Each structure stands twice: as structure tokens, then as C-alpha cells.
PDB file of C-alpha atoms in Angstrom:
ATOM      1  CA  MET A   1      25.983 -81.207  62.720  1.00 92.00           C
ATOM      2  CA  ALA A   2      27.841 -77.939  62.270  1.00 95.00           C
ATOM      3  CA  MET A   3      27.227 -74.848  60.192  1.00 96.00           C
ATOM      4  CA  GLY A   4      29.913 -73.484  57.919  1.00 97.00           C
ATOM      5  CA  VAL A   5      29.833 -69.854  56.798  1.00 97.00           C
ATOM      6  CA  ASP A   6      31.901 -68.267  54.042  1.00 95.00           C
ATOM      7  CA  LEU A   7      31.594 -64.527  54.667  1.00 94.00           C
ATOM      8  CA  GLY A   8      32.719 -62.492  51.674  1.00 87.00           C
ATOM      9  CA  GLY A   9      32.453 -58.916  50.555  1.00 82.00           C
ATOM     10  CA  THR A  10      29.818 -59.796  47.946  1.00 83.00           C
ATOM     11  CA  ASN A  11      28.119 -62.982  49.167  1.00 89.00           C
ATOM     12  CA  ILE A  12      27.498 -64.959  52.330  1.00 93.00           C
ATOM     13  CA  ARG A  13      27.443 -68.724  51.789  1.00 95.00           C
ATOM     14  CA  LEU A  14      26.161 -70.968  54.551  1.00 97.00           C
ATOM     15  CA  GLY A  15      25.759 -74.727  54.824  1.00 96.00           C
ATOM     16  CA  LEU A  16      24.573 -77.340  57.323  1.00 96.00           C
ATOM     17  CA  VAL A  17      27.226 -80.041  57.361  1.00 96.00           C
ATOM     18  CA  ARG A  18      27.235 -83.527  58.839  1.00 95.00           C
ATOM     19  CA  PRO A  19      30.394 -84.909  60.520  1.00 95.00           C
ATOM     20  CA  SER A  20      30.904 -86.955  57.351  1.00 96.00           C
ATOM     21  CA  GLY A  21      31.216 -83.752  55.317  1.00 96.00           C
ATOM     22  CA  GLU A  22      27.838 -84.058  53.614  1.00 96.00           C
ATOM     23  CA  ILE A  23      26.205 -80.668  53.055  1.00 96.00           C
ATOM     24  CA  VAL A  24      22.493 -81.207  53.709  1.00 94.00           C
ATOM     25  CA  GLU A  25      21.237 -77.654  53.290  1.00 94.00           C
ATOM     26  CA  LYS A  26      22.674 -74.500  51.719  1.00 94.00           C
ATOM     27  CA  MET A  27      21.902 -70.813  51.755  1.00 95.00           C
ATOM     28  CA  ARG A  28      23.382 -67.927  49.811  1.00 94.00           C
ATOM     29  CA  LEU A  29      22.627 -64.238  50.121  1.00 94.00           C
ATOM     30  CA  LYS A  30      24.173 -60.880  49.353  1.00 92.00           C
ATOM     31  CA  SER A  31      26.439 -59.428  52.004  1.00 90.00           C
ATOM     32  CA  ASN A  32      25.429 -55.796  51.455  1.00 90.00           C
ATOM     33  CA  ALA A  33      28.772 -55.029  53.092  1.00 89.00           C
ATOM     34  CA  HIS A  34      28.538 -51.373  52.048  1.00 90.00           C
ATOM     35  CA  LEU A  35      25.933 -50.866  54.799  1.00 92.00           C
ATOM     36  CA  GLY A  36      28.639 -51.304  57.430  1.00 93.00           C
ATOM     37  CA  PRO A  37      29.615 -53.796  60.130  1.00 95.00           C
ATOM     38  CA  ASP A  38      26.509 -53.517  62.326  1.00 95.00           C
ATOM     39  CA  ALA A  39      24.124 -54.203  59.455  1.00 95.00           C
ATOM     40  CA  LEU A  40      26.209 -57.087  58.145  1.00 95.00           C
ATOM     41  CA  VAL A  41      26.570 -58.738  61.565  1.00 95.00           C
ATOM     42  CA  SER A  42      22.790 -58.507  62.023  1.00 95.00           C
ATOM     43  CA  ARG A  43      22.221 -59.955  58.559  1.00 94.00           C
ATOM     44  CA  LEU A  44      24.678 -62.745  59.298  1.00 95.00           C
ATOM     45  CA  GLY A  45      23.034 -63.558  62.632  1.00 94.00           C
ATOM     46  CA  GLU A  46      19.595 -63.755  61.013  1.00 94.00           C
ATOM     47  CA  ALA A  47      20.903 -66.009  58.250  1.00 94.00           C
ATOM     48  CA  ILE A  48      22.545 -68.370  60.756  1.00 95.00           C
ATOM     49  CA  ALA A  49      19.339 -68.573  62.801  1.00 92.00           C
ATOM     50  CA  ASN A  50      17.216 -69.184  59.708  1.00 92.00           C
ATOM     51  CA  LEU A  51      19.447 -71.954  58.402  1.00 93.00           C
ATOM     52  CA  ALA A  52      19.752 -73.606  61.815  1.00 91.00           C
ATOM     53  CA  SER A  53      16.004 -74.156  62.062  1.00 86.00           C
ATOM     54  CA  PRO A  54      15.848 -76.802  59.266  1.00 79.00           C
ATOM     55  CA  ALA A  55      18.440 -78.937  61.076  1.00 72.00           C
ATOM     56  CA  GLY A  56      15.648 -80.833  62.793  1.00 67.00           C
ATOM     57  CA  ARG A  57      14.463 -82.103  59.429  1.00 72.00           C
ATOM     58  CA  PHE A  58      17.761 -83.953  59.178  1.00 71.00           C
ATOM     59  CA  ASP A  59      17.590 -85.455  62.682  1.00 70.00           C
ATOM     60  CA  GLY A  60      20.202 -83.117  64.042  1.00 75.00           C
ATOM     61  CA  THR A  61      20.965 -79.911  65.852  1.00 85.00           C
ATOM     62  CA  VAL A  62      23.646 -77.346  65.174  1.00 89.00           C
ATOM     63  CA  ALA A  63      26.510 -77.854  67.613  1.00 90.00           C
ATOM     64  CA  ALA A  64      28.632 -74.911  66.462  1.00 95.00           C
ATOM     65  CA  VAL A  65      29.126 -72.347  63.719  1.00 97.00           C
ATOM     66  CA  GLY A  66      32.413 -71.784  61.906  1.00 97.00           C
ATOM     67  CA  ILE A  67      32.988 -68.595  59.934  1.00 97.00           C
ATOM     68  CA  GLY A  68      35.684 -67.938  57.355  1.00 96.00           C
ATOM     69  CA  ILE A  69      36.451 -64.292  56.605  1.00 94.00           C
ATOM     70  CA  ALA A  70      39.261 -62.575  54.728  1.00 88.00           C
ATOM     71  CA  GLY A  71      41.625 -60.537  56.816  1.00 87.00           C
ATOM     72  CA  ASN A  72      43.653 -60.487  59.988  1.00 89.00           C
ATOM     73  CA  ILE A  73      41.848 -62.668  62.532  1.00 92.00           C
ATOM     74  CA  VAL A  74      42.666 -63.560  66.144  1.00 92.00           C
ATOM     75  CA  PRO A  75      41.153 -67.073  66.247  1.00 89.00           C
ATOM     76  CA  ALA A  76      41.255 -67.526  70.031  1.00 90.00           C
ATOM     77  CA  SER A  77      38.999 -64.517  70.626  1.00 93.00           C
ATOM     78  CA  GLY A  78      37.272 -64.378  67.249  1.00 94.00           C
ATOM     79  CA  LEU A  79      38.396 -60.775  66.808  1.00 95.00           C
ATOM     80  CA  VAL A  80      38.417 -59.469  63.242  1.00 95.00           C
ATOM     81  CA  VAL A  81      41.308 -56.997  63.410  1.00 93.00           C
ATOM     82  CA  VAL A  82      40.739 -55.863  59.836  1.00 90.00           C
ATOM     83  CA  SER A  83      39.006 -57.309  56.779  1.00 88.00           C
ATOM     84  CA  PRO A  84      39.967 -55.682  53.462  1.00 80.00           C
ATOM     85  CA  ASN A  85      36.794 -56.849  51.679  1.00 78.00           C
ATOM     86  CA  LEU A  86      34.395 -55.498  54.318  1.00 89.00           C
ATOM     87  CA  PRO A  87      34.229 -51.690  54.655  1.00 90.00           C
ATOM     88  CA  GLY A  88      34.623 -50.467  58.210  1.00 94.00           C
ATOM     89  CA  TRP A  89      35.599 -53.820  59.660  1.00 94.00           C
ATOM     90  CA  ARG A  90      38.267 -53.045  62.228  1.00 95.00           C
ATOM     91  CA  ASN A  91      38.450 -54.684  65.645  1.00 96.00           C
ATOM     92  CA  ILE A  92      35.042 -56.343  65.350  1.00 96.00           C
ATOM     93  CA  GLU A  93      34.490 -58.918  68.111  1.00 97.00           C
ATOM     94  CA  LEU A  94      32.527 -61.207  65.825  1.00 97.00           C
ATOM     95  CA  LYS A  95      32.656 -64.328  68.008  1.00 97.00           C
ATOM     96  CA  ARG A  96      31.493 -62.505  71.145  1.00 96.00           C
ATOM     97  CA  ILE A  97      28.716 -60.621  69.364  1.00 96.00           C
ATOM     98  CA  LEU A  98      27.256 -63.688  67.672  1.00 96.00           C
ATOM     99  CA  GLU A  99      27.546 -65.936  70.713  1.00 95.00           C
ATOM    100  CA  GLU A 100      25.626 -63.330  72.728  1.00 94.00           C
ATOM    101  CA  ARG A 101      22.880 -63.224  70.092  1.00 93.00           C
ATOM    102  CA  LEU A 102      22.755 -66.932  69.201  1.00 91.00           C
ATOM    103  CA  ASP A 103      22.805 -70.109  71.234  1.00 85.00           C
ATOM    104  CA  PHE A 104      25.824 -71.535  69.424  1.00 89.00           C
ATOM    105  CA  THR A 105      29.557 -71.867  69.885  1.00 94.00           C
ATOM    106  CA  VAL A 106      31.159 -69.675  67.196  1.00 96.00           C
ATOM    107  CA  ALA A 107      34.636 -70.103  65.713  1.00 97.00           C
ATOM    108  CA  VAL A 108      36.126 -67.414  63.441  1.00 96.00           C
ATOM    109  CA  GLU A 109      39.039 -68.030  61.088  1.00 95.00           C
ATOM    110  CA  ASN A 110      40.857 -66.494  58.142  1.00 93.00           C
ATOM    111  CA  ASP A 111      39.213 -67.605  54.899  1.00 92.00           C
ATOM    112  CA  ALA A 112      42.397 -69.015  53.338  1.00 93.00           C
ATOM    113  CA  ASN A 113      43.022 -71.069  56.479  1.00 95.00           C
ATOM    114  CA  VAL A 114      39.457 -72.321  56.284  1.00 96.00           C
ATOM    115  CA  MET A 115      39.990 -73.330  52.666  1.00 96.00           C
ATOM    116  CA  ALA A 116      43.154 -75.228  53.586  1.00 97.00           C
ATOM    117  CA  VAL A 117      41.355 -77.071  56.389  1.00 97.00           C
ATOM    118  CA  GLY A 118      38.517 -77.998  54.042  1.00 97.00           C
ATOM    119  CA  GLU A 119      40.874 -79.291  51.374  1.00 98.00           C
ATOM    120  CA  LYS A 120      42.787 -81.301  53.984  1.00 98.00           C
ATOM    121  CA  TRP A 121      39.530 -82.806  55.241  1.00 97.00           C
ATOM    122  CA  LEU A 122      37.764 -83.669  51.989  1.00 97.00           C
ATOM    123  CA  GLY A 123      39.652 -82.244  49.031  1.00 97.00           C
ATOM    124  CA  ALA A 124      42.966 -82.171  47.213  1.00 97.00           C
ATOM    125  CA  GLY A 125      44.942 -82.083  50.476  1.00 97.00           C
ATOM    126  CA  MET A 126      43.659 -85.380  51.863  1.00 97.00           C
ATOM    127  CA  ASP A 127      46.801 -87.291  50.904  1.00 95.00           C
ATOM    128  CA  PHE A 128      49.271 -84.619  52.069  1.00 98.00           C
ATOM    129  CA  SER A 129      50.499 -83.727  55.554  1.00 97.00           C
ATOM    130  CA  HIS A 130      52.564 -80.690  54.529  1.00 98.00           C
ATOM    131  CA  PHE A 131      51.066 -78.265  52.002  1.00 98.00           C
ATOM    132  CA  ILE A 132      49.928 -74.722  51.449  1.00 97.00           C
ATOM    133  CA  CYS A 133      46.661 -73.675  49.865  1.00 97.00           C
ATOM    134  CA  LEU A 134      46.979 -70.522  47.761  1.00 97.00           C
ATOM    135  CA  THR A 135      43.690 -68.738  47.118  1.00 94.00           C
ATOM    136  CA  LEU A 136      43.735 -66.443  44.104  1.00 94.00           C
ATOM    137  CA  GLY A 137      40.761 -64.104  44.340  1.00 89.00           C
ATOM    138  CA  THR A 138      40.385 -60.380  44.877  1.00 86.00           C
ATOM    139  CA  GLY A 139      43.638 -60.789  46.817  1.00 89.00           C
ATOM    140  CA  VAL A 140      45.958 -63.732  47.366  1.00 93.00           C
ATOM    141  CA  GLY A 141      45.614 -65.737  50.571  1.00 92.00           C
ATOM    142  CA  GLY A 142      47.542 -68.648  52.011  1.00 95.00           C
ATOM    143  CA  GLY A 143      46.563 -71.437  54.393  1.00 96.00           C
ATOM    144  CA  LEU A 144      49.409 -73.616  55.655  1.00 97.00           C
ATOM    145  CA  ILE A 145      49.072 -77.216  56.832  1.00 97.00           C
ATOM    146  CA  LEU A 146      52.103 -78.683  58.625  1.00 97.00           C
ATOM    147  CA  ASN A 147      52.131 -82.181  60.107  1.00 96.00           C
ATOM    148  CA  GLY A 148      48.486 -82.447  59.118  1.00 96.00           C
ATOM    149  CA  LYS A 149      47.420 -79.440  61.201  1.00 95.00           C
ATOM    150  CA  LEU A 150      46.678 -75.821  60.491  1.00 95.00           C
ATOM    151  CA  TRP A 151      49.651 -73.576  61.261  1.00 94.00           C
ATOM    152  CA  ARG A 152      48.884 -69.984  62.211  1.00 90.00           C
ATOM    153  CA  GLY A 153      52.184 -68.784  63.570  1.00 86.00           C
ATOM    154  CA  TYR A 154      52.831 -66.998  66.844  1.00 81.00           C
ATOM    155  CA  TRP A 155      50.482 -64.084  66.136  1.00 77.00           C
ATOM    156  CA  GLY A 156      47.660 -66.203  64.771  1.00 76.00           C
ATOM    157  CA  SER A 157      47.788 -64.871  61.215  1.00 76.00           C
ATOM    158  CA  GLY A 158      50.738 -66.644  59.586  1.00 84.00           C
ATOM    159  CA  GLY A 159      50.730 -67.890  56.023  1.00 88.00           C
ATOM    160  CA  GLU A 160      50.079 -64.515  54.356  1.00 89.00           C
ATOM    161  CA  VAL A 161      52.101 -65.437  51.292  1.00 93.00           C
ATOM    162  CA  GLY A 162      50.138 -63.003  49.155  1.00 92.00           C
ATOM    163  CA  HIS A 163      52.336 -60.311  50.684  1.00 92.00           C
ATOM    164  CA  MET A 164      55.602 -62.047  49.945  1.00 94.00           C
ATOM    165  CA  ILE A 165      57.633 -59.415  48.087  1.00 95.00           C
ATOM    166  CA  LEU A 166      58.819 -60.647  44.708  1.00 94.00           C
ATOM    167  CA  ASP A 167      59.940 -57.304  43.271  1.00 93.00           C
ATOM    168  CA  PRO A 168      60.694 -54.362  45.614  1.00 94.00           C
ATOM    169  CA  ASP A 169      60.274 -52.003  42.672  1.00 93.00           C
ATOM    170  CA  GLY A 170      57.066 -53.596  41.433  1.00 92.00           C
ATOM    171  CA  ASP A 171      53.481 -52.363  41.498  1.00 92.00           C
ATOM    172  CA  GLU A 172      52.059 -51.004  44.729  1.00 91.00           C
ATOM    173  CA  CYS A 173      50.068 -53.512  46.743  1.00 89.00           C
ATOM    174  CA  GLY A 174      47.037 -52.794  48.900  1.00 82.00           C
ATOM    175  CA  CYS A 175      49.119 -53.591  51.984  1.00 83.00           C
ATOM    176  CA  GLY A 176      51.371 -50.582  51.275  1.00 87.00           C
ATOM    177  CA  ASN A 177      54.421 -52.474  49.998  1.00 91.00           C
ATOM    178  CA  ARG A 178      55.487 -52.940  46.403  1.00 95.00           C
ATOM    179  CA  GLY A 179      55.865 -56.049  44.310  1.00 94.00           C
ATOM    180  CA  CYS A 180      53.865 -58.453  46.498  1.00 95.00           C
ATOM    181  CA  LEU A 181      52.556 -61.657  44.947  1.00 96.00           C
ATOM    182  CA  GLU A 182      49.063 -60.218  45.361  1.00 94.00           C
ATOM    183  CA  SER A 183      50.006 -57.259  43.159  1.00 95.00           C
ATOM    184  CA  VAL A 184      50.567 -59.669  40.252  1.00 95.00           C
ATOM    185  CA  ALA A 185      48.521 -62.845  40.718  1.00 96.00           C
ATOM    186  CA  SER A 186      45.173 -61.634  42.095  1.00 94.00           C
ATOM    187  CA  ALA A 187      42.020 -60.900  40.123  1.00 94.00           C
ATOM    188  CA  SER A 188      42.317 -57.210  40.966  1.00 93.00           C
ATOM    189  CA  ALA A 189      45.931 -57.171  39.729  1.00 95.00           C
ATOM    190  CA  ILE A 190      44.934 -58.816  36.456  1.00 97.00           C
ATOM    191  CA  CYS A 191      42.354 -56.105  35.847  1.00 96.00           C
ATOM    192  CA  ARG A 192      44.673 -53.290  36.908  1.00 96.00           C
ATOM    193  CA  LYS A 193      47.492 -54.484  34.655  1.00 97.00           C
ATOM    194  CA  THR A 194      45.104 -54.790  31.734  1.00 97.00           C
ATOM    195  CA  ILE A 195      43.802 -51.249  32.134  1.00 97.00           C
ATOM    196  CA  ASN A 196      47.312 -49.813  32.594  1.00 96.00           C
ATOM    197  CA  ALA A 197      48.473 -51.522  29.394  1.00 97.00           C
ATOM    198  CA  LEU A 198      45.463 -50.189  27.485  1.00 97.00           C
ATOM    199  CA  LYS A 199      46.261 -46.670  28.714  1.00 96.00           C
ATOM    200  CA  LYS A 200      49.733 -47.089  27.224  1.00 96.00           C
ATOM    201  CA  GLY A 201      48.167 -47.811  23.852  1.00 95.00           C
ATOM    202  CA  GLU A 202      48.510 -51.603  23.671  1.00 96.00           C
ATOM    203  CA  GLN A 203      46.089 -53.274  21.294  1.00 96.00           C
ATOM    204  CA  SER A 204      43.576 -55.697  22.746  1.00 97.00           C
ATOM    205  CA  LEU A 205      40.098 -57.130  22.402  1.00 97.00           C
ATOM    206  CA  LEU A 206      39.519 -55.527  25.789  1.00 97.00           C
ATOM    207  CA  ALA A 207      39.993 -51.956  24.545  1.00 96.00           C
ATOM    208  CA  GLU A 208      36.323 -51.117  25.210  1.00 95.00           C
ATOM    209  CA  TYR A 209      36.992 -51.354  28.969  1.00 96.00           C
ATOM    210  CA  LEU A 210      39.531 -48.536  28.890  1.00 94.00           C
ATOM    211  CA  HIS A 211      36.728 -46.062  29.537  1.00 91.00           C
ATOM    212  CA  HIS A 212      34.740 -48.414  31.802  1.00 94.00           C
ATOM    213  CA  PRO A 213      37.396 -50.151  33.916  1.00 95.00           C
ATOM    214  CA  GLU A 214      34.877 -50.935  36.653  1.00 94.00           C
ATOM    215  CA  ASP A 215      33.185 -53.409  34.271  1.00 96.00           C
ATOM    216  CA  LEU A 216      36.348 -55.416  33.622  1.00 97.00           C
ATOM    217  CA  SER A 217      36.898 -58.720  35.436  1.00 96.00           C
ATOM    218  CA  ALA A 218      39.605 -61.355  35.501  1.00 96.00           C
ATOM    219  CA  ARG A 219      37.111 -63.702  33.864  1.00 96.00           C
ATOM    220  CA  LEU A 220      36.765 -61.336  30.890  1.00 98.00           C
ATOM    221  CA  VAL A 221      40.544 -61.085  30.580  1.00 98.00           C
ATOM    222  CA  ALA A 222      40.681 -64.892  30.565  1.00 98.00           C
ATOM    223  CA  GLU A 223      38.038 -65.045  27.833  1.00 98.00           C
ATOM    224  CA  ALA A 224      40.124 -62.666  25.725  1.00 98.00           C
ATOM    225  CA  ALA A 225      43.234 -64.779  26.320  1.00 98.00           C
ATOM    226  CA  ARG A 226      41.406 -67.859  25.040  1.00 98.00           C
ATOM    227  CA  ARG A 227      40.696 -65.852  21.888  1.00 98.00           C
ATOM    228  CA  ASP A 228      44.467 -65.379  21.470  1.00 98.00           C
ATOM    229  CA  ASP A 229      44.525 -61.805  22.710  1.00 98.00           C
ATOM    230  CA  ARG A 230      48.245 -61.104  23.123  1.00 98.00           C
ATOM    231  CA  LEU A 231      47.872 -58.656  26.026  1.00 98.00           C
ATOM    232  CA  ALA A 232      45.641 -61.012  28.004  1.00 98.00           C
ATOM    233  CA  LEU A 233      47.917 -63.980  27.322  1.00 98.00           C
ATOM    234  CA  THR A 234      50.944 -62.008  28.496  1.00 98.00           C
ATOM    235  CA  ILE A 235      49.235 -61.029  31.745  1.00 98.00           C
ATOM    236  CA  PHE A 236      48.391 -64.651  32.575  1.00 98.00           C
ATOM    237  CA  GLU A 237      51.931 -65.691  31.695  1.00 98.00           C
ATOM    238  CA  GLU A 238      53.102 -63.168  34.325  1.00 97.00           C
ATOM    239  CA  VAL A 239      50.682 -64.691  36.835  1.00 98.00           C
ATOM    240  CA  GLY A 240      52.197 -68.119  36.250  1.00 98.00           C
ATOM    241  CA  LYS A 241      55.780 -66.911  36.503  1.00 97.00           C
ATOM    242  CA  SER A 242      55.115 -64.980  39.700  1.00 97.00           C
ATOM    243  CA  LEU A 243      53.403 -67.972  41.285  1.00 98.00           C
ATOM    244  CA  ALA A 244      56.381 -70.127  40.371  1.00 98.00           C
ATOM    245  CA  VAL A 245      58.834 -67.740  42.031  1.00 97.00           C
ATOM    246  CA  ALA A 246      56.673 -67.624  45.160  1.00 97.00           C
ATOM    247  CA  ILE A 247      56.371 -71.421  45.194  1.00 97.00           C
ATOM    248  CA  GLY A 248      60.123 -71.764  44.821  1.00 97.00           C
ATOM    249  CA  ASN A 249      60.726 -69.427  47.751  1.00 96.00           C
ATOM    250  CA  ILE A 250      58.183 -71.213  49.951  1.00 97.00           C
ATOM    251  CA  MET A 251      59.622 -74.570  48.979  1.00 96.00           C
ATOM    252  CA  ASN A 252      63.134 -73.494  49.953  1.00 95.00           C
ATOM    253  CA  LEU A 253      61.854 -72.440  53.362  1.00 95.00           C
ATOM    254  CA  LEU A 254      59.433 -75.254  54.208  1.00 95.00           C
ATOM    255  CA  GLY A 255      60.076 -78.232  51.924  1.00 96.00           C
ATOM    256  CA  LEU A 256      56.381 -78.974  51.368  1.00 97.00           C
ATOM    257  CA  GLU A 257      54.767 -81.922  49.626  1.00 97.00           C
ATOM    258  CA  ALA A 258      52.265 -79.915  47.628  1.00 98.00           C
ATOM    259  CA  PHE A 259      50.880 -76.530  46.640  1.00 98.00           C
ATOM    260  CA  LEU A 260      47.112 -76.313  46.177  1.00 98.00           C
ATOM    261  CA  ILE A 261      45.811 -73.430  44.073  1.00 97.00           C
ATOM    262  CA  GLY A 262      42.200 -72.308  44.371  1.00 95.00           C
ATOM    263  CA  GLY A 263      40.045 -69.205  44.240  1.00 92.00           C
ATOM    264  CA  GLY A 264      38.349 -67.601  41.277  1.00 91.00           C
ATOM    265  CA  VAL A 265      41.529 -67.054  39.255  1.00 95.00           C
ATOM    266  CA  SER A 266      42.263 -70.801  39.373  1.00 96.00           C
ATOM    267  CA  ALA A 267      39.501 -71.195  36.761  1.00 96.00           C
ATOM    268  CA  SER A 268      42.155 -69.834  34.364  1.00 97.00           C
ATOM    269  CA  TRP A 269      44.531 -72.718  35.182  1.00 98.00           C
ATOM    270  CA  ASP A 270      44.998 -73.493  31.496  1.00 97.00           C
ATOM    271  CA  LEU A 271      46.273 -69.954  30.919  1.00 98.00           C
ATOM    272  CA  PHE A 272      48.819 -69.588  33.733  1.00 98.00           C
ATOM    273  CA  TYR A 273      49.918 -73.146  34.519  1.00 98.00           C
ATOM    274  CA  PRO A 274      52.143 -73.624  31.422  1.00 98.00           C
ATOM    275  CA  SER A 275      54.305 -70.596  32.348  1.00 98.00           C
ATOM    276  CA  LEU A 276      54.193 -71.621  36.028  1.00 98.00           C
ATOM    277  CA  LYS A 277      55.530 -75.071  35.165  1.00 97.00           C
ATOM    278  CA  GLN A 278      58.221 -73.695  32.873  1.00 97.00           C
ATOM    279  CA  GLU A 279      59.372 -71.146  35.459  1.00 97.00           C
ATOM    280  CA  LEU A 280      59.469 -73.781  38.209  1.00 97.00           C
ATOM    281  CA  ASN A 281      62.042 -75.680  36.169  1.00 95.00           C
ATOM    282  CA  ARG A 282      64.169 -72.523  36.118  1.00 95.00           C
ATOM    283  CA  VAL A 283      63.891 -71.342  39.726  1.00 95.00           C
ATOM    284  CA  CYS A 284      63.649 -74.585  41.732  1.00 94.00           C
ATOM    285  CA  LYS A 285      67.228 -75.783  42.140  1.00 93.00           C
ATOM    286  CA  LEU A 286      67.485 -77.230  45.660  1.00 92.00           C
ATOM    287  CA  PHE A 287      64.036 -78.812  45.389  1.00 94.00           C
ATOM    288  CA  PRO A 288      63.364 -79.637  41.721  1.00 94.00           C
ATOM    289  CA  PRO A 289      59.690 -79.668  40.653  1.00 95.00           C
ATOM    290  CA  GLU A 290      59.476 -83.472  40.602  1.00 95.00           C
ATOM    291  CA  MET A 291      59.886 -83.431  44.406  1.00 96.00           C
ATOM    292  CA  PHE A 292      56.506 -81.762  45.024  1.00 97.00           C
ATOM    293  CA  GLN A 293      53.102 -81.334  43.398  1.00 97.00           C
ATOM    294  CA  VAL A 294      51.205 -78.258  42.232  1.00 98.00           C
ATOM    295  CA  VAL A 295      47.496 -79.046  41.901  1.00 97.00           C
ATOM    296  CA  ARG A 296      44.122 -77.334  41.839  1.00 97.00           C
ATOM    297  CA  THR A 297      41.801 -77.420  44.814  1.00 97.00           C
ATOM    298  CA  ARG A 298      38.828 -79.787  44.473  1.00 97.00           C
ATOM    299  CA  LEU A 299      36.022 -78.410  46.599  1.00 96.00           C
ATOM    300  CA  GLY A 300      35.181 -75.319  44.542  1.00 92.00           C
ATOM    301  CA  GLU A 301      32.644 -72.931  46.077  1.00 89.00           C
ATOM    302  CA  ASP A 302      31.892 -75.451  48.830  1.00 95.00           C
ATOM    303  CA  GLY A 303      35.466 -75.302  50.115  1.00 95.00           C
ATOM    304  CA  GLY A 304      34.866 -72.322  52.389  1.00 94.00           C
ATOM    305  CA  VAL A 305      31.661 -73.756  53.873  1.00 97.00           C
ATOM    306  CA  LEU A 306      33.182 -77.190  54.460  1.00 98.00           C
ATOM    307  CA  GLY A 307      36.388 -75.816  55.968  1.00 97.00           C
ATOM    308  CA  ALA A 308      34.424 -73.515  58.268  1.00 97.00           C
ATOM    309  CA  ALA A 309      32.260 -76.440  59.370  1.00 97.00           C
ATOM    310  CA  ARG A 310      35.386 -78.467  60.144  1.00 97.00           C
ATOM    311  CA  ILE A 311      36.679 -75.582  62.274  1.00 96.00           C
ATOM    312  CA  ALA A 312      33.330 -75.581  64.098  1.00 96.00           C
ATOM    313  CA  PHE A 313      33.436 -79.326  64.772  1.00 96.00           C
ATOM    314  CA  ASP A 314      36.959 -78.967  66.145  1.00 94.00           C
ATOM    315  CA  ALA A 315      35.952 -76.034  68.368  1.00 93.00           C
ATOM    316  CA  VAL A 316      33.217 -78.110  70.016  1.00 90.00           C
ATOM    317  CA  ALA A 317      35.515 -81.109  70.416  1.00 88.00           C
ATOM    318  CA  GLY A 318      38.258 -78.947  71.894  1.00 80.00           C
ATOM    319  CA  ASP A 319      40.556 -80.386  69.233  1.00 63.00           C
ATOM    320  CA  ASN A 320      43.957 -78.763  69.450  1.00 46.00           C
ATOM    321  CA  ALA A 321      44.490 -79.665  65.802  1.00 45.00           C
ATOM    322  CA  GLN A 322      43.272 -76.121  65.177  1.00 46.00           C
ATOM    323  CA  PRO A 323      45.271 -74.224  67.859  1.00 36.00           C
TER     324      PRO A 323
END
């Protein structure tokens, strides 16, 4: 069996996974990323070792470990060039460090790519050979599957559609540009836009968070929208429209079969999908919306663990499906 690890800024999720995709054991713990890279790598190594020991109870051993992590990754070497959710993570040789400490083959991959691989294996992407998985979380990630295989591009980090510029004069994005998809459709953007509107005097059920913006979350904005809060509804309408424009642009370039939308913000599907669908009808001219599908991912929180495990299986097999 393989171990899949979803390494996030808040939590580490781990799972022992059979070749069939069955998760036989899970573990979840806090990342404590604020303590820095050395502490987190040590914590990760201990967690992997602890979870590997029960494998014998399931008549198996751990053949390899796959790790999904947000950021710019060099998959061949397992180098984490930079991870925006992990303070201090620049040029961390995660694969080398863990393989020296543990008796496992380790594969490291961008978390959105891992999600796409998982959905292709066992989720909403099973019936598609050409799709992109958009992950709407703290940021916006993209994992691209072409001809049934993960596509990373020449530099190993392709598919970063969250930094597709939709409005050059739009809000500043964490990458340094303006008007990126991430600056509109991410959880952090939803919160930022809400607070900025409250500062301008807009009325909302969320007014109490004006003085405590750190307590606001995209989930709370969604709850307000479902209570017919006009500000919250407008923000999710903008999310849908921006996603539609991005989808239209990607479709013109690649002619995909499907767009899979996951991540925490996808829980608000009912709030942004109506405007997404309406805007698709306006912007998709060469490829009208009936030519492709826009669907939610299916694997939920297990998507990262399962995709990472699939990467691990492929690393051991030497499968060039994951170049």
C-alpha cells in the first residue's frame, strides 16, 4: 500500500491507501507551521512513521509516500521552491530530507495537481481524459489532466490558473500582479472584499466583523448570503462570473471536456454556480457551454490523500504517467 499526505498550513492529513483506493487508516494533526520548516518537517516525519506502523495490521507494508503541498514544486527532485501557506518554506528539499530519515520512496507534488490526479483516479474525473481541476481555497490552484495524464509544463509547475489575469486594474493579488482569478474567487478574496465593502459603509449582517476581520471566513459570508444578505450575495455572484471568464479563456486555449471545481469555497456552489452558468452563456462563443461540463469534485477532504497516494504508487512503479 501507499501513504498519501495532504500537507496544509493548518492541518496535515495522512492516509494508508490500498491499490484499489481504499483508505484503511487515517491520521490528522495540526501543522503548527508557524514554528518553521525544520519543526514541521520533523513533525511530518514522525507522523509518517507512526502511521506506517499499523500497515502490518492490514497485511501490507508502505511502498512509498506521496505528499501534496501548495506552492511551486519541482517534482523530479521534490524541491519545494516556495509554499505560500507555510512560513519560511523556500527551497526546502523535502524529498531528500524525508528519504534520508525514513525508509520510504517519497514523491512531492503540488496540491492542486494531487487533487486532479485523485479525481481522475476515483472521483469526478474518471470519465474524462481532458479536464482541469480548480481548487478554491485560501488561494486558487489548478491541476491539468491532458490525454489522461497529469500535465506540468516545461518547468514542472504549469496549470497555475489562479494567477490568470482577468482585470489588469483589479485588486492586488498575493503574487504581485493585479486582477488574478485568485484575487476574486478564493476564500481570502471573499473575506477581503467583504471587509472592504463594510469599510465603505455598505449594510450587511456581517457588520460586526468590521472591527474583527480576522474572525471572518468565507463560510460565514456564505451563511449570510443564504440569509439573503445583499453584500454577501453580490460577492458570490462575482465569484461565479470570474470563474466563468476564466473557464471561457481556458476553454478557448485547450478545448477541454470538463472543469472540476473543488476546495473549501466549492461548498458554496449554490451561491456562485447560477452566475457562473449565466456568464458562461455570455462569454463562451467558440465553445458554447453545452460542449463541456462544469462539475464539483467528488472526493472531498479525502481527495488530497488519495491523489498523493496515487502519485506514490506511480513513483514506485516508475509510471511515466506522472512525468
